[in-house]
Tab-separated table of C-alpha atoms and ligand atoms in Angstrom:
chain	number	residue	atom	x	y	z
A	74	UNK	CA	0.000	0.000	0.000
A	75	UNK	CA	1.279	3.453	-0.896
A	76	UNK	CA	2.141	5.676	2.057
A	77	UNK	CA	0.156	8.912	2.329
A	78	UNK	CA	1.917	11.988	1.048
A	79	UNK	CA	-0.565	14.313	2.747
A	80	UNK	CA	1.727	15.036	5.760
A	81	UNK	CA	4.434	16.205	3.326
A	82	UNK	CA	1.995	18.427	1.437
A	83	UNK	CA	0.636	19.816	4.734
A	84	UNK	CA	4.203	20.610	5.784
A	85	UNK	CA	4.845	22.513	2.545
A	86	UNK	CA	1.535	24.372	2.814
A	87	UNK	CA	2.371	25.304	6.426
A	88	UNK	CA	5.466	27.067	5.063
A	89	UNK	CA	7.985	24.470	6.215
A	90	UNK	CA	10.822	23.544	3.935
A	91	UNK	CA	10.722	20.135	2.286
A	92	UNK	CA	13.712	17.830	2.660
A	93	UNK	CA	15.259	15.755	-0.126
A	94	UNK	CA	13.535	12.731	1.389
A	95	UNK	CA	10.181	14.521	1.157
A	96	UNK	CA	10.814	15.389	-2.502
A	97	UNK	CA	11.745	11.771	-3.275
A	98	UNK	CA	8.580	10.490	-1.632
A	99	UNK	CA	6.479	12.939	-3.630
A	100	UNK	CA	8.150	11.904	-6.884
A	101	UNK	CA	7.645	8.221	-6.043
A	102	UNK	CA	3.941	8.680	-5.267
A	103	UNK	CA	1.199	7.951	-7.789
A	104	UNK	CA	-1.019	10.606	-6.200
A	105	UNK	CA	0.011	13.259	-8.703
A	106	UNK	CA	-3.271	15.167	-8.727
A	107	UNK	CA	-3.029	15.875	-5.012
A	108	UNK	CA	0.589	17.062	-5.462
A	109	UNK	CA	-0.567	19.308	-8.304
A	110	UNK	CA	-3.274	20.879	-6.161
A	111	UNK	CA	-0.749	21.701	-3.436
A	112	UNK	CA	1.694	23.084	-6.017
A	113	UNK	CA	-1.017	25.293	-7.480
A	114	UNK	CA	-1.847	26.579	-3.996
A	115	UNK	CA	1.851	27.458	-3.485
A	116	UNK	CA	1.961	29.133	-6.899
A	117	UNK	CA	-1.050	31.295	-5.978
A	118	UNK	CA	0.605	32.277	-2.694
A	119	UNK	CA	3.869	33.232	-4.374
A	120	UNK	CA	2.248	34.963	-7.347
A	121	UNK	CA	-1.187	35.896	-6.003
A	122	UNK	CA	-2.824	36.789	-9.284
A	123	UNK	CA	-4.574	34.919	-12.052
A	124	UNK	CA	-2.088	36.365	-14.529
A	125	UNK	CA	0.093	33.950	-16.478
A	126	UNK	CA	3.096	35.522	-18.111
A	127	UNK	CA	4.804	34.836	-21.439
A	128	UNK	CA	7.646	36.449	-23.345
A	129	UNK	CA	8.146	37.337	-26.986
A	130	UNK	CA	11.759	36.659	-27.772
A	131	UNK	CA	13.831	34.721	-30.191
A	132	UNK	CA	16.331	31.941	-29.765
A	133	UNK	CA	19.403	32.740	-31.802
A	134	UNK	CA	21.939	29.952	-32.018
A	135	UNK	CA	24.947	31.897	-33.249
A	136	UNK	CA	26.914	28.755	-34.134
A	137	UNK	CA	26.378	24.994	-34.276
A	138	UNK	CA	30.120	24.306	-34.090
A	139	UNK	CA	30.780	22.410	-30.903
A	140	UNK	CA	33.912	21.116	-29.362
A	141	UNK	CA	32.344	18.583	-27.030
A	142	UNK	CA	29.960	15.686	-27.395
A	143	UNK	CA	26.603	15.416	-25.670
A	144	UNK	CA	24.848	12.225	-26.679
A	145	UNK	CA	21.423	13.855	-26.173
A	146	UNK	CA	22.123	16.684	-28.655
A	147	UNK	CA	20.987	16.667	-32.297
A	148	UNK	CA	22.113	20.236	-32.950
A	149	UNK	CA	25.908	20.292	-32.765
A	150	UNK	CA	28.380	19.743	-35.597
A	151	UNK	CA	32.040	18.961	-35.050
A	152	UNK	CA	34.500	21.713	-36.073
A	153	UNK	CA	35.431	21.459	-39.759
A	154	UNK	CA	32.313	19.535	-40.862
A	155	UNK	CA	30.598	20.832	-44.024
A	156	UNK	CA	27.255	21.824	-42.452
A	157	UNK	CA	28.695	24.048	-39.724
A	158	UNK	CA	27.771	27.734	-39.494
A	159	UNK	CA	28.553	30.912	-37.553
A	160	UNK	CA	26.055	33.770	-37.885
A	161	UNK	CA	27.510	37.166	-38.744
A	162	UNK	CA	26.565	40.177	-36.613
A	163	UNK	CA	24.515	41.440	-39.591
A	164	UNK	CA	22.499	38.207	-39.630
A	165	UNK	CA	21.894	38.470	-35.888
A	166	UNK	CA	20.773	42.117	-36.282
A	167	UNK	CA	18.303	41.074	-38.990
A	168	UNK	CA	16.780	38.544	-36.596
A	169	UNK	CA	16.626	41.153	-33.818
A	170	UNK	CA	14.822	43.598	-36.139
A	171	UNK	CA	12.226	40.915	-36.958
A	172	UNK	CA	11.792	40.167	-33.241
A	173	UNK	CA	11.245	43.842	-32.422
A	174	UNK	CA	8.694	43.987	-35.256
A	175	UNK	CA	6.687	41.241	-33.522
A	176	UNK	CA	6.676	43.056	-30.167
A	177	UNK	CA	9.696	41.157	-28.811
A	178	UNK	CA	11.806	42.485	-25.971
A	179	UNK	CA	14.921	40.344	-26.126
A	180	UNK	CA	16.866	37.428	-27.502
A	181	UNK	CA	17.993	34.206	-25.929
A	182	UNK	CA	21.316	33.656	-27.652
A	183	UNK	CA	23.404	30.561	-27.144
A	184	UNK	CA	25.456	28.254	-29.279
A	185	UNK	CA	27.862	25.374	-29.461
A	186	UNK	CA	31.247	25.451	-27.726
A	187	UNK	CA	33.389	26.878	-30.502
A	188	UNK	CA	37.089	26.055	-30.117
A	189	UNK	CA	38.292	29.490	-31.327
A	190	UNK	CA	35.984	32.012	-29.646
A	191	UNK	CA	37.742	33.847	-26.823
A	192	UNK	CA	36.406	36.484	-24.437
A	193	UNK	CA	37.116	39.281	-26.948
A	194	UNK	CA	34.876	37.583	-29.550
A	195	UNK	CA	31.947	37.556	-27.115
A	196	UNK	CA	32.652	41.109	-25.883
A	197	UNK	CA	32.689	42.385	-29.444
A	198	UNK	CA	29.397	40.633	-30.241
A	199	UNK	CA	27.641	41.960	-27.137
A	200	UNK	CA	28.957	45.510	-27.314
A	201	UNK	CA	28.052	45.822	-31.003
A	202	UNK	CA	24.497	44.591	-30.363
A	203	UNK	CA	24.111	46.658	-27.199
A	204	UNK	CA	25.235	49.836	-28.996
A	205	UNK	CA	22.694	49.232	-31.757
A	206	UNK	CA	19.806	48.102	-29.498
A	207	UNK	CA	20.454	49.675	-26.079
A	208	UNK	CA	17.046	48.760	-24.595
A	209	UNK	CA	16.788	45.289	-26.107
A	210	UNK	CA	17.560	42.522	-23.591
A	211	UNK	CA	20.500	40.259	-24.367
A	212	UNK	CA	19.871	37.044	-22.440
A	213	UNK	CA	22.851	35.032	-23.558
A	214	UNK	CA	25.344	32.213	-23.017
A	215	UNK	CA	24.701	29.267	-20.759
A	216	UNK	CA	27.287	28.025	-18.212
A	217	UNK	CA	28.981	25.551	-20.623
A	218	UNK	CA	29.779	28.472	-22.974
A	219	UNK	CA	31.200	30.495	-20.089
A	220	UNK	CA	33.266	27.496	-19.009
A	221	UNK	CA	34.513	27.177	-22.601
A	222	UNK	CA	35.583	30.855	-22.597
A	223	UNK	CA	37.445	30.257	-19.343
A	224	UNK	CA	39.376	27.377	-20.953
A	225	UNK	CA	40.223	29.397	-24.075
A	226	UNK	CA	40.985	32.764	-22.464
A	227	UNK	CA	42.399	31.398	-19.186
A	228	UNK	CA	40.145	33.621	-17.086
A	229	UNK	CA	38.104	32.874	-13.976
A	230	UNK	CA	34.314	32.901	-14.114
A	231	UNK	CA	33.947	36.099	-12.108
A	232	UNK	CA	36.187	38.085	-14.472
A	233	UNK	CA	34.360	36.703	-17.507
A	234	UNK	CA	30.914	37.513	-16.134
A	235	UNK	CA	31.962	41.054	-15.179
A	236	UNK	CA	33.447	41.672	-18.623
A	237	UNK	CA	30.390	40.293	-20.432
A	238	UNK	CA	28.101	42.371	-18.226
A	239	UNK	CA	30.143	45.478	-18.989
A	240	UNK	CA	29.847	44.657	-22.717
A	241	UNK	CA	26.031	44.610	-22.526
A	242	UNK	CA	24.936	41.203	-21.247
A	243	UNK	CA	21.566	41.572	-19.558
A	244	UNK	CA	21.002	38.135	-18.006
A	245	UNK	CA	21.805	34.451	-18.529
A	246	UNK	CA	19.830	31.412	-19.606
A	247	UNK	CA	20.184	28.325	-17.424
A	248	UNK	CA	20.852	25.956	-20.301
A	249	UNK	CA	23.274	23.077	-20.074
A	250	UNK	CA	22.021	22.140	-16.612
A	251	UNK	CA	20.454	18.864	-17.760
A	252	UNK	CA	20.850	16.812	-14.585
A	253	UNK	CA	23.174	18.439	-12.089
A	254	UNK	CA	24.704	15.246	-10.842
A	255	UNK	CA	27.953	13.924	-12.263
A	256	UNK	CA	26.845	10.317	-11.972
A	257	UNK	CA	24.445	11.109	-14.849
A	258	UNK	CA	26.266	14.004	-16.550
A	259	UNK	CA	29.531	12.190	-17.089
A	260	UNK	CA	27.703	9.393	-18.911
A	261	UNK	CA	26.053	11.682	-21.476
A	262	UNK	CA	28.306	14.700	-21.937
A	263	UNK	CA	31.886	15.934	-21.933
A	264	UNK	CA	30.973	19.552	-21.180
A	265	UNK	CA	31.215	21.321	-17.811
A	266	UNK	CA	30.507	19.272	-14.711
A	267	UNK	CA	28.004	19.979	-11.953
A	268	UNK	CA	30.355	22.055	-9.804
A	269	UNK	CA	31.433	24.159	-12.786
A	270	UNK	CA	27.829	24.819	-13.867
A	271	UNK	CA	26.899	25.942	-10.356
A	272	UNK	CA	30.050	28.061	-9.974
A	273	UNK	CA	29.349	29.913	-13.241
A	274	UNK	CA	25.889	30.744	-11.917
A	275	UNK	CA	27.328	31.893	-8.591
A	276	UNK	CA	29.731	34.198	-10.475
A	277	UNK	CA	26.956	35.582	-12.701
A	278	UNK	CA	24.777	36.334	-9.698
A	279	UNK	CA	27.726	37.860	-7.836
A	280	UNK	CA	28.286	40.479	-10.535
A	281	UNK	CA	24.580	41.333	-10.425
A	282	UNK	CA	23.220	39.326	-13.342
A	283	UNK	CA	20.041	37.274	-12.943
A	284	UNK	CA	19.579	33.898	-14.626
A	285	UNK	CA	17.163	31.033	-14.992
A	286	UNK	CA	17.798	27.453	-13.907
A	287	UNK	CA	16.744	24.441	-15.969
A	288	UNK	CA	16.493	20.677	-15.723
A	289	UNK	CA	16.284	18.181	-18.557
A	290	UNK	CA	15.319	14.780	-17.221
A	291	UNK	CA	14.845	11.387	-18.818
A	292	UNK	CA	18.499	10.973	-19.848
A	293	UNK	CA	19.110	7.866	-17.775
A	294	UNK	CA	18.563	9.663	-14.467
A	295	UNK	CA	16.537	8.372	-11.541
A	296	UNK	CA	14.518	10.124	-8.844
A	297	UNK	CA	17.551	10.486	-6.551
A	298	UNK	CA	19.457	12.392	-9.281
A	299	UNK	CA	16.512	14.724	-9.935
A	300	UNK	CA	16.197	15.449	-6.235
A	301	UNK	CA	19.929	16.200	-5.917
A	302	UNK	CA	19.538	18.591	-8.855
A	303	UNK	CA	16.700	20.420	-7.071
A	304	UNK	CA	18.690	20.531	-3.820
A	305	UNK	CA	21.732	22.049	-5.577
A	306	UNK	CA	19.629	24.727	-7.263
A	307	UNK	CA	17.911	25.599	-3.979
A	308	UNK	CA	21.260	25.819	-2.175
A	309	UNK	CA	22.711	28.260	-4.737
A	310	UNK	CA	19.523	30.297	-4.591
A	311	UNK	CA	19.853	30.511	-0.782
A	312	UNK	CA	23.355	31.916	-1.288
A	313	UNK	CA	22.714	34.347	-4.148
A	314	UNK	CA	18.987	34.866	-4.813
A	315	UNK	CA	19.905	35.212	-8.489
A	316	UNK	CA	17.569	32.712	-10.156
A	317	UNK	CA	14.414	34.246	-11.603
A	318	UNK	CA	12.780	30.983	-12.647
A	319	UNK	CA	13.082	27.219	-12.811
A	320	UNK	CA	12.264	25.399	-16.058
A	321	UNK	CA	12.100	21.601	-16.121
A	322	UNK	CA	11.489	19.642	-19.327
A	323	UNK	CA	11.935	16.141	-20.657
A	324	UNK	CA	14.616	14.840	-23.020
A	325	UNK	CA	13.648	15.088	-26.709
A	326	UNK	CA	15.153	11.975	-28.222
A	327	UNK	CA	14.739	12.194	-32.028
A	328	UNK	CA	17.985	12.250	-34.036
A	329	UNK	CA	20.161	11.816	-30.951
A	330	UNK	CA	22.644	9.069	-30.126
A	331	UNK	CA	21.218	8.750	-26.619
A	332	UNK	CA	17.665	8.513	-27.974
A	333	UNK	CA	18.470	5.161	-29.520
A	334	UNK	CA	19.576	3.779	-26.153
A	335	UNK	CA	16.895	5.169	-23.849
A	336	UNK	CA	14.019	2.738	-23.662
A	337	UNK	CA	11.882	4.473	-21.039
A	338	UNK	CA	10.727	8.031	-21.634
A	339	UNK	CA	9.148	10.285	-18.998
A	340	UNK	CA	5.391	10.476	-19.497
A	341	UNK	CA	3.160	13.543	-19.356
A	342	UNK	CA	2.342	12.592	-15.778
A	343	UNK	CA	6.050	12.369	-14.877
A	344	UNK	CA	6.466	15.868	-16.308
A	345	UNK	CA	3.548	17.355	-14.379
A	346	UNK	CA	4.673	15.667	-11.176
A	347	UNK	CA	8.244	16.936	-11.580
A	348	UNK	CA	6.933	20.438	-12.208
A	349	UNK	CA	4.674	20.335	-9.148
A	350	UNK	CA	7.407	18.966	-6.871
A	351	UNK	CA	9.754	21.699	-8.161
A	352	UNK	CA	7.211	24.322	-7.100
A	353	UNK	CA	6.892	22.777	-3.633
A	354	UNK	CA	10.616	22.145	-3.084
A	355	UNK	CA	12.048	25.359	-4.580
A	356	UNK	CA	10.417	27.653	-2.060
A	357	UNK	CA	12.983	30.369	-2.808
A	358	UNK	CA	12.334	30.672	-6.584
A	359	UNK	CA	9.432	32.865	-7.664
A	360	UNK	CA	8.603	31.556	-11.115
A	361	UNK	CA	8.160	28.062	-12.505
A	362	UNK	CA	7.887	27.881	-16.283
A	363	UNK	CA	5.758	25.483	-18.316
A	364	UNK	CA	7.694	24.085	-21.273
A	365	UNK	CA	4.966	23.886	-23.942
A	366	UNK	CA	7.632	23.782	-26.645
A	367	UNK	CA	8.757	20.326	-25.533
A	368	UNK	CA	5.530	19.041	-23.939
A	369	UNK	CA	2.992	20.394	-26.417
A	370	UNK	CA	0.510	23.217	-25.944
A	371	UNK	CA	-2.125	21.158	-24.183
A	372	UNK	CA	0.228	19.746	-21.554
A	373	UNK	CA	1.747	23.220	-21.246
A	374	UNK	CA	-1.735	24.497	-20.493
A	375	UNK	CA	-2.295	21.757	-17.891
A	376	UNK	CA	1.021	22.685	-16.281
A	377	UNK	CA	-0.600	25.976	-15.267
A	378	UNK	CA	-2.611	23.947	-12.717
A	379	UNK	CA	0.500	22.089	-11.490
A	380	UNK	CA	2.541	24.980	-10.146
A	381	UNK	CA	3.630	26.874	-13.273
A	382	UNK	CA	2.858	30.596	-13.495
A	383	UNK	CA	4.638	31.302	-16.781
A	384	UNK	CA	4.236	29.954	-20.320
A	385	UNK	CA	7.728	30.834	-21.505
A	386	UNK	CA	8.346	32.164	-24.944
A	387	UNK	CA	6.409	32.288	-28.188
A	388	UNK	CA	9.755	31.241	-29.722
A	389	UNK	CA	10.034	32.926	-33.068
A	390	UNK	CA	13.000	30.681	-33.775
A	391	UNK	CA	14.265	27.590	-32.044
A	392	UNK	CA	16.835	25.141	-33.399
A	393	UNK	CA	18.074	22.949	-30.575
A	394	UNK	CA	15.124	20.969	-29.194
A	395	UNK	CA	13.382	21.127	-32.587
A	396	UNK	CA	16.408	19.305	-34.055
A	397	UNK	CA	15.674	16.616	-31.459
A	398	UNK	CA	12.017	16.262	-32.406
A	399	UNK	CA	10.056	18.958	-30.520
A	400	UNK	CA	7.882	20.405	-33.283
A	401	UNK	CA	5.298	22.393	-31.341
A	402	UNK	CA	4.639	25.932	-32.443
A	403	UNK	CA	2.427	28.807	-31.351
A	404	UNK	CA	2.104	32.472	-32.153
A	405	UNK	CA	1.132	35.074	-29.567
A	406	UNK	CA	-2.575	34.724	-30.334
A	407	UNK	CA	-2.462	30.917	-29.819
A	408	UNK	CA	-0.513	31.174	-26.589
A	409	UNK	CA	-2.863	33.808	-25.161
A	410	UNK	CA	-5.818	31.619	-26.135
A	411	UNK	CA	-4.374	28.600	-24.305
A	412	UNK	CA	-3.745	30.705	-21.200
A	413	UNK	CA	-7.275	32.181	-21.251
A	414	UNK	CA	-8.917	28.802	-21.739
A	415	UNK	CA	-7.012	27.443	-18.715
A	416	UNK	CA	-8.741	30.169	-16.670
A	417	UNK	CA	-5.937	32.724	-16.450
A	418	UNK	CA	-5.166	36.171	-17.815
A	419	UNK	CA	-2.303	36.335	-20.336
A	420	UNK	CA	0.343	38.949	-19.634
A	421	UNK	CA	3.431	39.708	-21.708
A	422	UNK	CA	6.638	40.104	-19.696
A	423	UNK	CA	10.294	40.780	-20.386
A	424	UNK	CA	13.249	38.561	-19.501
A	425	UNK	CA	13.330	39.897	-15.932
A	426	UNK	CA	9.583	39.321	-15.451
A	427	UNK	CA	8.630	43.007	-15.729
A	428	UNK	CA	5.186	43.343	-17.307
A	429	UNK	CA	5.026	44.787	-20.832
A	430	UNK	CA	1.992	46.662	-22.116
A	431	UNK	CA	1.591	47.004	-25.916
A	432	UNK	CA	-1.104	48.731	-27.934
A	433	UNK	CA	-3.468	46.440	-29.775
A	434	UNK	CA	-2.724	43.273	-27.770
A	435	UNK	CA	-6.367	43.053	-26.605
A	436	UNK	CA	-7.387	42.529	-30.259
A	437	UNK	CA	-5.527	39.204	-30.172
A	438	UNK	CA	-8.054	37.932	-27.627
A	439	UNK	CA	-11.092	38.552	-29.835
A	440	UNK	CA	-11.035	35.168	-31.558
A	441	UNK	CA	-12.853	32.397	-29.699
A	442	UNK	CA	-10.548	29.605	-30.811
A	443	UNK	CA	-7.176	28.936	-32.360
A	444	UNK	CA	-6.875	28.607	-36.095
A	445	UNK	CA	-6.613	25.223	-37.765
A	446	UNK	CA	-3.082	24.574	-38.903
A	447	UNK	CA	-4.204	22.149	-41.599
A	448	UNK	CA	-7.712	21.539	-42.846
A	449	UNK	CA	-8.352	18.268	-44.561
A	450	UNK	CA	-11.935	17.173	-45.028
A	451	UNK	CA	-13.101	13.955	-46.611
A	452	UNK	CA	-16.349	14.315	-48.567
A	453	UNK	CA	-18.530	11.296	-49.169
A	454	UNK	CA	-20.139	11.508	-52.580
B	137	SF4	S1	24.214	20.382	-25.975
B	137	SF4	FE1	25.476	22.189	-26.359
B	137	SF4	S2	27.476	21.599	-25.564
B	137	SF4	FE2	26.349	19.674	-25.880
B	137	SF4	S3	26.881	19.022	-27.966
B	137	SF4	FE3	24.969	20.230	-28.112
B	137	SF4	S4	25.708	22.289	-28.603
B	137	SF4	FE4	27.465	21.162	-27.792
């Protein structure tokens, strides 16, 4: 017989911190609806409004050249291969102009670990973009890229983060976290280890930059690894307070070497349960983001009742998880519709969760349904 998780949920709702053991028991339980209800209650206490935020930004992957191997990645190309690319600054500016035209407030820019790009390359990129778009938010470079700069330029993380901030960096994405436990990481990737990922984040927060934190699970990890990941994120947040949001999602296996080996994928229920437990365990992080891009719009919508208060980005461009099989898409109208139909009020935000008001946005809410992407009708004659 399954043990009752109600005492753990009562503890969380009474404002007491959950232990790793509590989180494990919640993740092992089959009572996921009850966990979701408690997570939603915590979400409403932390963000006491029926608003659900989203951002209009664009993922720009400035290069697919990558020096390391992650067996879960379908995006990278080894240096020297024929289908490698590096975007020019002009190409990046063109994408920024399009993003601004759609009401966007920033870019999420990250790329492979290029063997030749030193700190000056990144400073030049940021300062050129910042000079041209001073109010546009540059949310760039995940910890593995920073670690790569430190190897190439022989600089410590703190110096790198200060220099990138001075060049115009606004904040950092929490990519490359996957599972923050070397027992799992070392099996699937040769990029930065757990300690290095966390230390980059500490350095970013120390120089006054905010960042997100992520988790990609289903890469051969078990509950104990996921719980250690949550514990490590919560510990850094206790030290620095620099994380704006936590974003868990599941491994997208298409076209990846690891995908051929993994036989058991996380289900929609596993995703919702992980999201809800994240909300209950990470009592020091304000925002939990639904990953509709990887889970699909309908599960993304359901996530809003399992602790998430943010729908993420409308993603004008995305190349990394789509290379691995995530093919969901939504424009602003669709995303607002999904949020409204889940019983919430859609609200655009920027990268730092400041609300954005734009003329004409209310018109997007006039339609009563989302458009059909494809219409095929069979007529009987
Ligand atoms: S996930 Fe990032 S670091 Fe790993 S291979 Fe892909 S591009 Fe390179």
